[in-house]
Amino acid sequence: MYANINLNHSNILQVHTMMGHLKNRFDCAVYLLLIFCIVYIFTLDKNEPLLKFEKSHLDLAPSETYNKSDYVDELEEGLAAAASNTNKTVIIAIVNKAYVEGDKPMLDLFLDGFWLGEGTRELVKNLLIVAMDQTSNERCKFLGLHCYKLETEGVDFVGEKVYMSDDFIKMMWRRTLFLGDVLKRGYGFIFTDIDVLWLRNPFPYLTQQQPHPDLQISTDNFGGNQWSEFHLINTGFYMIRSNNKTIALFDAWYANKDNSTGLKEQDVLQKLMHQGLFRKLGLKVRFLDTMYFGGFCQDSRNVGVVATVHANCCRSMAAKLADLTAVVHDWKRYKSSSANETSTFKWSYHKACRNSWRNVKNP
């Protein structure tokens, strides 16, 4: 009996001894695992997740996949927002700080034309304002328009650029480069200077006959033949389609920038036209009648059909503001007049713009 008891006690001691060894081994394993975790954490790439699960593209939901073609930059976003529903056509105007400051900024007067014009209010939704500085961009956004800020490093496009000054010429070439980029993105557009009042929807006056003209451009003085290249063109208002021919035109146009010292981009385009570039490219170009697309160089002969009035042949911002304000008053007078009074309608004399050329050498 006692022997059995002693044997059982011995067994118990052996079990305790074995458990002690196991506990020591377990503690050792825990310590080793802890050390491994510490080393792993300190050597882990900060950009890698602690636990990474591999997942093939086939497992991703469509909204999770990345497609390079889905990337949209700010310009594309602005163009798409302003483009008409029927085709990729946008109305583009370019502004800087000088156009948005003052008691009655030029941008505000420009928008007045859309408000007061016939069939023009809805066109504002197709208008993209391209701002060349932060102030004009902020003003554009404040007005609730479609806006795009055009970044140009190392060039100051903030203040007023007097006609034919060095900065004016630089700004016109920057404009040409930008508009060529728009064409390459597949968008056609009407480009309009801010000093153009839209008094009627111009689209009915821009021919839609087949084949469509590639370019329809305003003139300072209309000579009677809408297809004749013997016109003084004006790049302050034109409609252009996006195709290989028009893209080639803008590339050739801009390529002449450095070989045309003292010439503005409009003069260079005129020169290229006379050298036969339009015909060489196979462009169909229509020159717009000032009866419908008038200006201060040549007033529209018929207020009953005029679509736009451009403050061309004018040198300073102040003069343009003064005489365009007179045009707004003329338009209001016309709209409130009787049929008999309409027949005797005359535009106000563009006194401020005429005077803006005084004491200017070789205007």
mmCIF file of C-alpha atoms in Angstrom:
data_model
loop_
_atom_site.group_PDB
_atom_site.id
_atom_site.type_symbol
_atom_site.label_atom_id
_atom_site.label_comp_id
_atom_site.label_asym_id
_atom_site.label_seq_id
_atom_site.Cartn_x
_atom_site.Cartn_y
_atom_site.Cartn_z
ATOM 1 C CA MET A 1 0.000 0.000 0.000
ATOM 2 C CA TYR A 2 2.719 2.400 1.014
ATOM 3 C CA ALA A 3 4.796 1.446 -2.014
ATOM 4 C CA ASN A 4 1.958 2.371 -4.335
ATOM 5 C CA ILE A 5 1.570 5.663 -2.579
ATOM 6 C CA ASN A 6 5.297 6.453 -2.968
ATOM 7 C CA LEU A 7 5.135 5.507 -6.664
ATOM 8 C CA ASN A 8 2.195 7.807 -7.297
ATOM 9 C CA HIS A 9 4.001 10.634 -5.546
ATOM 10 C CA SER A 10 7.038 10.077 -7.766
ATOM 11 C CA ASN A 11 4.860 10.255 -10.830
ATOM 12 C CA ILE A 12 3.414 13.508 -9.637
ATOM 13 C CA LEU A 13 6.882 14.978 -9.198
ATOM 14 C CA GLN A 14 7.819 13.913 -12.738
ATOM 15 C CA VAL A 15 4.708 15.570 -14.134
ATOM 16 C CA HIS A 16 5.504 18.807 -12.320
ATOM 17 C CA THR A 17 9.039 18.707 -13.644
ATOM 18 C CA MET A 18 7.842 18.153 -17.220
ATOM 19 C CA MET A 19 5.349 21.009 -16.932
ATOM 20 C CA GLY A 20 8.101 23.282 -15.692
ATOM 21 C CA HIS A 21 10.200 22.455 -18.739
ATOM 22 C CA LEU A 22 7.228 23.060 -21.041
ATOM 23 C CA LYS A 23 6.481 26.380 -19.392
ATOM 24 C CA ASN A 24 10.079 27.473 -19.864
ATOM 25 C CA ARG A 25 9.918 26.483 -23.538
ATOM 26 C CA PHE A 26 6.576 28.293 -24.002
ATOM 27 C CA ASP A 27 7.935 31.442 -22.354
ATOM 28 C CA CYS A 28 10.944 31.242 -24.619
ATOM 29 C CA ALA A 29 8.738 30.915 -27.711
ATOM 30 C CA VAL A 30 6.650 33.913 -26.636
ATOM 31 C CA TYR A 31 9.801 35.990 -26.122
ATOM 32 C CA LEU A 32 11.142 34.983 -29.531
ATOM 33 C CA LEU A 33 7.851 35.840 -31.220
ATOM 34 C CA LEU A 34 7.769 39.213 -29.476
ATOM 35 C CA ILE A 35 11.335 40.013 -30.593
ATOM 36 C CA PHE A 36 10.460 39.008 -34.180
ATOM 37 C CA CYS A 37 7.420 41.334 -34.196
ATOM 38 C CA ILE A 38 9.483 44.255 -32.887
ATOM 39 C CA VAL A 39 12.168 43.718 -35.541
ATOM 40 C CA TYR A 40 9.530 43.376 -38.293
ATOM 41 C CA ILE A 41 7.747 46.586 -37.316
ATOM 42 C CA PHE A 42 10.970 48.608 -37.282
ATOM 43 C CA THR A 43 12.104 47.255 -40.659
ATOM 44 C CA LEU A 44 8.682 47.589 -42.329
ATOM 45 C CA ASP A 45 8.422 49.937 -45.382
ATOM 46 C CA LYS A 46 6.344 52.887 -44.190
ATOM 47 C CA ASN A 47 4.449 52.877 -47.491
ATOM 48 C CA GLU A 48 3.391 49.230 -47.174
ATOM 49 C CA PRO A 49 0.355 48.157 -45.147
ATOM 50 C CA LEU A 50 0.945 45.936 -42.123
ATOM 51 C CA LEU A 51 -1.295 43.287 -43.629
ATOM 52 C CA LYS A 52 -1.443 43.237 -47.419
ATOM 53 C CA PHE A 53 -4.110 41.355 -49.307
ATOM 54 C CA GLU A 54 -3.480 40.694 -52.975
ATOM 55 C CA LYS A 55 -6.453 41.363 -55.250
ATOM 56 C CA SER A 56 -6.527 41.088 -59.025
ATOM 57 C CA HIS A 57 -8.077 43.763 -61.302
ATOM 58 C CA LEU A 58 -10.775 41.247 -62.126
ATOM 59 C CA ASP A 59 -11.865 41.330 -58.501
ATOM 60 C CA LEU A 60 -12.225 45.125 -58.438
ATOM 61 C CA ALA A 61 -15.555 46.813 -58.914
ATOM 62 C CA PRO A 62 -15.666 49.056 -62.051
ATOM 63 C CA SER A 63 -15.604 52.214 -59.939
ATOM 64 C CA GLU A 64 -12.364 51.062 -58.291
ATOM 65 C CA THR A 65 -10.359 50.464 -61.457
ATOM 66 C CA TYR A 66 -8.037 53.186 -62.757
ATOM 67 C CA ASN A 67 -8.151 54.070 -66.399
ATOM 68 C CA LYS A 68 -5.739 56.710 -67.702
ATOM 69 C CA SER A 69 -8.289 57.830 -70.274
ATOM 70 C CA ASP A 70 -10.693 58.699 -67.444
ATOM 71 C CA TYR A 71 -8.340 61.441 -66.206
ATOM 72 C CA VAL A 72 -9.767 64.915 -66.769
ATOM 73 C CA ASP A 73 -7.692 68.063 -66.250
ATOM 74 C CA GLU A 74 -9.131 71.454 -65.315
ATOM 75 C CA LEU A 75 -9.277 72.759 -68.884
ATOM 76 C CA GLU A 76 -11.063 69.657 -70.144
ATOM 77 C CA GLU A 77 -13.474 69.932 -67.233
ATOM 78 C CA GLY A 78 -14.226 73.579 -68.042
ATOM 79 C CA LEU A 79 -14.676 72.907 -71.758
ATOM 80 C CA ALA A 80 -16.960 69.946 -71.143
ATOM 81 C CA ALA A 81 -19.111 71.971 -68.732
ATOM 82 C CA ALA A 82 -19.526 74.851 -71.196
ATOM 83 C CA ALA A 83 -19.911 72.826 -74.403
ATOM 84 C CA SER A 84 -23.326 72.789 -76.073
ATOM 85 C CA ASN A 85 -25.370 69.620 -75.879
ATOM 86 C CA THR A 86 -25.626 69.210 -79.659
ATOM 87 C CA ASN A 87 -21.901 69.453 -80.406
ATOM 88 C CA LYS A 88 -18.590 70.262 -78.774
ATOM 89 C CA THR A 89 -18.817 74.023 -79.354
ATOM 90 C CA VAL A 90 -17.847 76.535 -76.673
ATOM 91 C CA ILE A 91 -17.877 80.336 -76.413
ATOM 92 C CA ILE A 92 -14.476 81.479 -75.126
ATOM 93 C CA ALA A 93 -13.436 84.864 -73.766
ATOM 94 C CA ILE A 94 -10.131 85.774 -72.101
ATOM 95 C CA VAL A 95 -9.786 88.269 -69.239
ATOM 96 C CA ASN A 96 -7.204 89.606 -66.836
ATOM 97 C CA LYS A 97 -7.324 91.843 -63.764
ATOM 98 C CA ALA A 98 -7.814 95.011 -65.840
ATOM 99 C CA TYR A 99 -11.118 93.633 -67.175
ATOM 100 C CA VAL A 100 -12.674 92.950 -63.761
ATOM 101 C CA GLU A 101 -11.795 96.013 -61.681
ATOM 102 C CA GLY A 102 -13.302 99.484 -61.540
ATOM 103 C CA ASP A 103 -16.756 100.972 -61.023
ATOM 104 C CA LYS A 104 -18.046 99.260 -64.162
ATOM 105 C CA PRO A 105 -15.566 96.603 -65.276
ATOM 106 C CA MET A 106 -15.390 95.506 -68.895
ATOM 107 C CA LEU A 107 -16.437 91.972 -67.937
ATOM 108 C CA ASP A 108 -19.641 93.307 -66.356
ATOM 109 C CA LEU A 109 -20.411 95.374 -69.444
ATOM 110 C CA PHE A 110 -19.770 92.314 -71.617
ATOM 111 C CA LEU A 111 -22.271 90.305 -69.563
ATOM 112 C CA ASP A 112 -24.793 93.166 -69.800
ATOM 113 C CA GLY A 113 -24.931 92.456 -73.519
ATOM 114 C CA PHE A 114 -26.067 88.899 -72.856
ATOM 115 C CA TRP A 115 -28.675 90.152 -70.416
ATOM 116 C CA LEU A 116 -30.071 92.866 -72.696
ATOM 117 C CA GLY A 117 -29.658 91.088 -76.024
ATOM 118 C CA GLU A 118 -32.198 89.070 -77.975
ATOM 119 C CA GLY A 119 -31.852 85.305 -77.489
ATOM 120 C CA THR A 120 -28.518 85.684 -75.711
ATOM 121 C CA ARG A 121 -29.211 84.938 -72.048
ATOM 122 C CA GLU A 122 -29.141 81.171 -72.489
ATOM 123 C CA LEU A 123 -25.780 81.395 -74.258
ATOM 124 C CA VAL A 124 -24.019 82.298 -70.998
ATOM 125 C CA LYS A 125 -24.145 78.622 -70.003
ATOM 126 C CA ASN A 126 -21.891 77.905 -73.016
ATOM 127 C CA LEU A 127 -19.423 80.655 -72.080
ATOM 128 C CA LEU A 128 -15.995 79.730 -70.708
ATOM 129 C CA ILE A 129 -14.069 82.623 -69.156
ATOM 130 C CA VAL A 130 -10.300 82.085 -69.321
ATOM 131 C CA ALA A 131 -8.624 84.079 -66.551
ATOM 132 C CA MET A 132 -4.970 85.051 -66.870
ATOM 133 C CA ASP A 133 -4.470 85.926 -63.201
ATOM 134 C CA GLN A 134 -5.887 85.112 -59.776
ATOM 135 C CA THR A 135 -8.006 88.262 -59.404
ATOM 136 C CA SER A 136 -9.914 87.742 -62.655
ATOM 137 C CA ASN A 137 -10.315 84.045 -61.845
ATOM 138 C CA GLU A 138 -11.857 84.839 -58.461
ATOM 139 C CA ARG A 139 -14.190 87.390 -60.027
ATOM 140 C CA CYS A 140 -15.274 84.859 -62.636
ATOM 141 C CA LYS A 141 -16.098 82.293 -59.976
ATOM 142 C CA PHE A 142 -17.960 84.903 -57.923
ATOM 143 C CA LEU A 143 -20.179 85.603 -60.942
ATOM 144 C CA GLY A 144 -21.003 81.901 -61.188
ATOM 145 C CA LEU A 145 -19.535 81.446 -64.679
ATOM 146 C CA HIS A 146 -17.568 78.578 -66.163
ATOM 147 C CA CYS A 147 -13.968 79.537 -65.412
ATOM 148 C CA TYR A 148 -10.472 78.332 -66.226
ATOM 149 C CA LYS A 149 -7.247 79.874 -64.949
ATOM 150 C CA LEU A 150 -4.545 79.993 -67.614
ATOM 151 C CA GLU A 151 -1.147 79.687 -65.959
ATOM 152 C CA THR A 152 1.751 81.445 -67.674
ATOM 153 C CA GLU A 153 5.048 81.338 -65.787
ATOM 154 C CA GLY A 154 7.337 84.334 -65.882
ATOM 155 C CA VAL A 155 4.885 86.657 -67.665
ATOM 156 C CA ASP A 156 2.778 89.384 -66.047
ATOM 157 C CA PHE A 157 -0.646 89.547 -67.710
ATOM 158 C CA VAL A 158 -2.318 91.393 -64.826
ATOM 159 C CA GLY A 159 -2.680 95.031 -65.863
ATOM 160 C CA GLU A 160 -4.101 96.737 -68.934
ATOM 161 C CA LYS A 161 -2.163 95.923 -72.094
ATOM 162 C CA VAL A 162 -2.360 98.966 -74.341
ATOM 163 C CA TYR A 163 -2.932 98.185 -78.000
ATOM 164 C CA MET A 164 0.316 97.190 -79.791
ATOM 165 C CA SER A 165 2.481 97.430 -76.665
ATOM 166 C CA ASP A 166 5.014 94.618 -76.156
ATOM 167 C CA ASP A 167 2.895 93.058 -73.406
ATOM 168 C CA PHE A 168 -0.207 93.314 -75.597
ATOM 169 C CA ILE A 169 1.539 91.379 -78.382
ATOM 170 C CA LYS A 170 2.801 88.742 -75.909
ATOM 171 C CA MET A 171 -0.698 88.291 -74.524
ATOM 172 C CA MET A 172 -2.170 87.872 -78.014
ATOM 173 C CA TRP A 173 0.343 85.140 -78.843
ATOM 174 C CA ARG A 174 -0.327 83.371 -75.548
ATOM 175 C CA ARG A 175 -3.990 83.466 -76.482
ATOM 176 C CA THR A 176 -3.252 81.898 -79.870
ATOM 177 C CA LEU A 177 -1.271 79.063 -78.303
ATOM 178 C CA PHE A 178 -4.063 78.350 -75.825
ATOM 179 C CA LEU A 179 -6.824 78.345 -78.448
ATOM 180 C CA GLY A 180 -4.797 75.956 -80.598
ATOM 181 C CA ASP A 181 -4.738 73.590 -77.630
ATOM 182 C CA VAL A 182 -8.540 73.797 -77.397
ATOM 183 C CA LEU A 183 -8.826 72.738 -81.044
ATOM 184 C CA LYS A 184 -6.511 69.788 -80.419
ATOM 185 C CA ARG A 185 -8.867 68.622 -77.694
ATOM 186 C CA GLY A 186 -11.638 68.307 -80.259
ATOM 187 C CA TYR A 187 -13.608 71.430 -79.344
ATOM 188 C CA GLY A 188 -14.808 74.002 -81.836
ATOM 189 C CA PHE A 189 -15.500 77.456 -80.469
ATOM 190 C CA ILE A 190 -16.553 81.029 -80.950
ATOM 191 C CA PHE A 191 -13.790 83.234 -79.668
ATOM 192 C CA THR A 192 -14.945 86.666 -78.566
ATOM 193 C CA ASP A 193 -13.028 89.576 -77.139
ATOM 194 C CA ILE A 194 -14.485 91.005 -73.942
ATOM 195 C CA ASP A 195 -15.033 94.337 -75.729
ATOM 196 C CA VAL A 196 -17.648 92.732 -78.003
ATOM 197 C CA LEU A 197 -21.301 93.302 -77.075
ATOM 198 C CA TRP A 198 -23.596 90.405 -78.009
ATOM 199 C CA LEU A 199 -26.926 92.072 -78.852
ATOM 200 C CA ARG A 200 -28.440 89.080 -80.636
ATOM 201 C CA ASN A 201 -27.753 85.376 -80.805
ATOM 202 C CA PRO A 202 -25.067 85.203 -83.543
ATOM 203 C CA PHE A 203 -25.535 81.537 -84.440
ATOM 204 C CA PRO A 204 -28.340 82.153 -86.986
ATOM 205 C CA TYR A 205 -25.946 84.518 -88.812
ATOM 206 C CA LEU A 206 -23.098 81.991 -88.821
ATOM 207 C CA THR A 207 -23.723 79.813 -91.847
ATOM 208 C CA GLN A 208 -24.579 76.180 -91.252
ATOM 209 C CA GLN A 209 -24.629 75.232 -94.932
ATOM 210 C CA GLN A 210 -22.832 72.071 -96.010
ATOM 211 C CA PRO A 211 -19.955 71.761 -96.091
ATOM 212 C CA HIS A 212 -19.567 73.920 -92.997
ATOM 213 C CA PRO A 213 -16.943 76.657 -93.193
ATOM 214 C CA ASP A 214 -13.861 75.773 -91.188
ATOM 215 C CA LEU A 215 -13.437 79.372 -90.095
ATOM 216 C CA GLN A 216 -15.842 82.328 -90.005
ATOM 217 C CA ILE A 217 -14.024 85.487 -89.008
ATOM 218 C CA SER A 218 -15.017 89.109 -88.447
ATOM 219 C CA THR A 219 -13.695 91.989 -90.547
ATOM 220 C CA ASP A 220 -12.863 95.604 -89.830
ATOM 221 C CA ASN A 221 -14.465 96.645 -93.116
ATOM 222 C CA PHE A 222 -16.638 94.363 -95.231
ATOM 223 C CA GLY A 223 -16.074 94.463 -98.982
ATOM 224 C CA GLY A 224 -19.221 92.709 -100.164
ATOM 225 C CA ASN A 225 -17.942 89.191 -100.946
ATOM 226 C CA GLN A 226 -18.063 86.883 -97.951
ATOM 227 C CA TRP A 227 -15.575 84.436 -99.530
ATOM 228 C CA SER A 228 -12.973 86.970 -100.659
ATOM 229 C CA GLU A 229 -9.570 87.072 -98.952
ATOM 230 C CA PHE A 230 -9.306 90.791 -99.729
ATOM 231 C CA HIS A 231 -10.530 91.767 -96.277
ATOM 232 C CA LEU A 232 -8.960 93.176 -93.143
ATOM 233 C CA ILE A 233 -9.666 90.338 -90.749
ATOM 234 C CA ASN A 234 -10.241 90.810 -87.008
ATOM 235 C CA THR A 235 -9.427 88.008 -84.567
ATOM 236 C CA GLY A 236 -11.604 89.603 -81.879
ATOM 237 C CA PHE A 237 -14.563 87.506 -83.018
ATOM 238 C CA TYR A 238 -14.546 84.292 -85.018
ATOM 239 C CA MET A 239 -16.043 80.814 -85.109
ATOM 240 C CA ILE A 240 -13.810 77.845 -85.872
ATOM 241 C CA ARG A 241 -14.316 74.092 -86.164
ATOM 242 C CA SER A 242 -11.904 71.530 -84.797
ATOM 243 C CA ASN A 243 -10.319 69.426 -87.536
ATOM 244 C CA ASN A 244 -6.895 68.622 -88.964
ATOM 245 C CA LYS A 245 -6.943 71.694 -91.213
ATOM 246 C CA THR A 246 -7.696 74.212 -88.467
ATOM 247 C CA ILE A 247 -5.194 72.590 -86.099
ATOM 248 C CA ALA A 248 -2.541 72.857 -88.832
ATOM 249 C CA LEU A 249 -3.512 76.516 -89.299
ATOM 250 C CA PHE A 250 -2.936 77.334 -85.625
ATOM 251 C CA ASP A 251 0.350 75.423 -85.577
ATOM 252 C CA ALA A 252 1.619 77.360 -88.614
ATOM 253 C CA TRP A 253 0.278 80.616 -87.192
ATOM 254 C CA TYR A 254 2.013 80.228 -83.837
ATOM 255 C CA ALA A 255 5.213 78.987 -85.481
ATOM 256 C CA ASN A 256 5.611 82.482 -86.995
ATOM 257 C CA LYS A 257 5.592 84.201 -83.607
ATOM 258 C CA ASP A 258 9.344 84.680 -83.355
ATOM 259 C CA ASN A 259 9.714 85.772 -86.978
ATOM 260 C CA SER A 260 7.214 88.634 -86.706
ATOM 261 C CA THR A 261 8.767 91.251 -84.472
ATOM 262 C CA GLY A 262 6.464 94.210 -83.934
ATOM 263 C CA LEU A 263 3.460 92.433 -85.458
ATOM 264 C CA LYS A 264 0.450 91.270 -83.476
ATOM 265 C CA GLU A 265 -0.945 87.796 -84.145
ATOM 266 C CA GLN A 266 -3.777 89.238 -86.232
ATOM 267 C CA ASP A 267 -1.290 90.839 -88.622
ATOM 268 C CA VAL A 268 0.570 87.546 -88.957
ATOM 269 C CA LEU A 269 -2.619 85.634 -89.774
ATOM 270 C CA GLN A 270 -3.470 88.264 -92.385
ATOM 271 C CA LYS A 271 -0.008 87.849 -93.898
ATOM 272 C CA LEU A 272 -0.278 84.050 -93.974
ATOM 273 C CA MET A 273 -3.668 84.332 -95.674
ATOM 274 C CA HIS A 274 -2.231 86.547 -98.410
ATOM 275 C CA GLN A 275 0.626 84.074 -98.840
ATOM 276 C CA GLY A 276 -1.948 81.413 -99.675
ATOM 277 C CA LEU A 277 -1.912 79.348 -96.470
ATOM 278 C CA PHE A 278 -5.718 79.091 -96.307
ATOM 279 C CA ARG A 279 -5.866 77.644 -99.810
ATOM 280 C CA LYS A 280 -2.853 75.392 -99.232
ATOM 281 C CA LEU A 281 -4.548 73.829 -96.209
ATOM 282 C CA GLY A 282 -7.852 73.522 -98.041
ATOM 283 C CA LEU A 283 -9.636 75.753 -95.538
ATOM 284 C CA LYS A 284 -13.100 77.051 -96.271
ATOM 285 C CA VAL A 285 -13.103 80.552 -94.761
ATOM 286 C CA ARG A 286 -16.034 82.954 -94.603
ATOM 287 C CA PHE A 287 -15.544 86.657 -93.882
ATOM 288 C CA LEU A 288 -18.343 88.124 -91.779
ATOM 289 C CA ASP A 289 -20.422 91.089 -92.899
ATOM 290 C CA THR A 290 -20.240 94.106 -90.583
ATOM 291 C CA MET A 291 -24.002 94.514 -91.021
ATOM 292 C CA TYR A 292 -24.351 91.550 -88.654
ATOM 293 C CA PHE A 293 -20.965 91.668 -86.911
ATOM 294 C CA GLY A 294 -20.239 95.359 -86.672
ATOM 295 C CA GLY A 295 -17.735 97.472 -84.807
ATOM 296 C CA PHE A 296 -16.310 100.920 -84.357
ATOM 297 C CA CYS A 297 -14.196 100.556 -87.507
ATOM 298 C CA GLN A 298 -17.404 100.152 -89.520
ATOM 299 C CA ASP A 299 -20.797 100.424 -87.829
ATOM 300 C CA SER A 300 -23.570 97.993 -88.689
ATOM 301 C CA ARG A 301 -25.850 99.500 -91.301
ATOM 302 C CA ASN A 302 -28.932 97.875 -89.787
ATOM 303 C CA VAL A 303 -29.658 97.842 -86.058
ATOM 304 C CA GLY A 304 -32.577 95.516 -86.802
ATOM 305 C CA VAL A 305 -30.264 92.600 -87.615
ATOM 306 C CA VAL A 306 -26.948 93.387 -85.919
ATOM 307 C CA ALA A 307 -25.686 90.565 -83.691
ATOM 308 C CA THR A 308 -22.435 91.918 -82.220
ATOM 309 C CA VAL A 309 -20.713 95.280 -81.819
ATOM 310 C CA HIS A 310 -16.941 95.262 -81.344
ATOM 311 C CA ALA A 311 -14.978 98.161 -79.863
ATOM 312 C CA ASN A 312 -12.268 97.782 -82.507
ATOM 313 C CA CYS A 313 -10.280 100.733 -83.891
ATOM 314 C CA CYS A 314 -9.938 101.829 -80.263
ATOM 315 C CA ARG A 315 -6.758 102.090 -78.254
ATOM 316 C CA SER A 316 -7.506 102.214 -74.507
ATOM 317 C CA MET A 317 -9.731 100.437 -72.010
ATOM 318 C CA ALA A 318 -11.252 103.694 -70.770
ATOM 319 C CA ALA A 319 -12.239 104.729 -74.284
ATOM 320 C CA LYS A 320 -13.786 101.334 -75.020
ATOM 321 C CA LEU A 321 -15.798 101.417 -71.807
ATOM 322 C CA ALA A 322 -17.123 104.884 -72.587
ATOM 323 C CA ASP A 323 -18.192 104.122 -76.153
ATOM 324 C CA LEU A 324 -19.543 100.634 -75.430
ATOM 325 C CA THR A 325 -21.664 102.147 -72.673
ATOM 326 C CA ALA A 326 -23.043 104.489 -75.330
ATOM 327 C CA VAL A 327 -23.826 101.416 -77.470
ATOM 328 C CA VAL A 328 -25.816 99.927 -74.583
ATOM 329 C CA HIS A 329 -27.804 103.172 -74.323
ATOM 330 C CA ASP A 330 -28.339 103.137 -78.105
ATOM 331 C CA TRP A 331 -29.606 99.557 -77.889
ATOM 332 C CA LYS A 332 -32.039 100.386 -75.082
ATOM 333 C CA ARG A 333 -33.257 103.362 -77.080
ATOM 334 C CA TYR A 334 -33.806 101.150 -80.115
ATOM 335 C CA LYS A 335 -35.671 98.507 -78.104
ATOM 336 C CA SER A 336 -38.077 101.052 -76.676
ATOM 337 C CA SER A 337 -38.627 102.991 -79.916
ATOM 338 C CA SER A 338 -41.488 102.750 -82.378
ATOM 339 C CA ALA A 339 -41.130 101.396 -85.918
ATOM 340 C CA ASN A 340 -40.947 104.932 -87.347
ATOM 341 C CA GLU A 341 -38.149 105.869 -84.982
ATOM 342 C CA THR A 342 -36.243 102.683 -85.821
ATOM 343 C CA SER A 343 -36.029 103.670 -89.472
ATOM 344 C CA THR A 344 -34.074 106.799 -88.526
ATOM 345 C CA PHE A 345 -31.850 105.092 -85.919
ATOM 346 C CA LYS A 346 -28.182 106.098 -85.761
ATOM 347 C CA TRP A 347 -25.378 104.905 -83.535
ATOM 348 C CA SER A 348 -23.754 107.402 -81.214
ATOM 349 C CA TYR A 349 -20.472 108.852 -82.428
ATOM 350 C CA HIS A 350 -17.534 106.874 -80.961
ATOM 351 C CA LYS A 351 -15.870 109.969 -79.625
ATOM 352 C CA ALA A 352 -13.732 108.437 -76.875
ATOM 353 C CA CYS A 353 -12.227 105.832 -79.199
ATOM 354 C CA ARG A 354 -11.539 108.377 -81.918
ATOM 355 C CA ASN A 355 -9.762 110.574 -79.360
ATOM 356 C CA SER A 356 -7.758 107.626 -78.000
ATOM 357 C CA TRP A 357 -5.516 107.820 -81.082
ATOM 358 C CA ARG A 358 -4.488 111.435 -80.551
ATOM 359 C CA ASN A 359 -0.765 112.002 -80.107
ATOM 360 C CA VAL A 360 -0.024 108.372 -81.062
ATOM 361 C CA LYS A 361 2.715 107.994 -83.643
ATOM 362 C CA ASN A 362 2.065 105.558 -86.486
ATOM 363 C CA PRO A 363 -1.277 104.247 -85.131
#
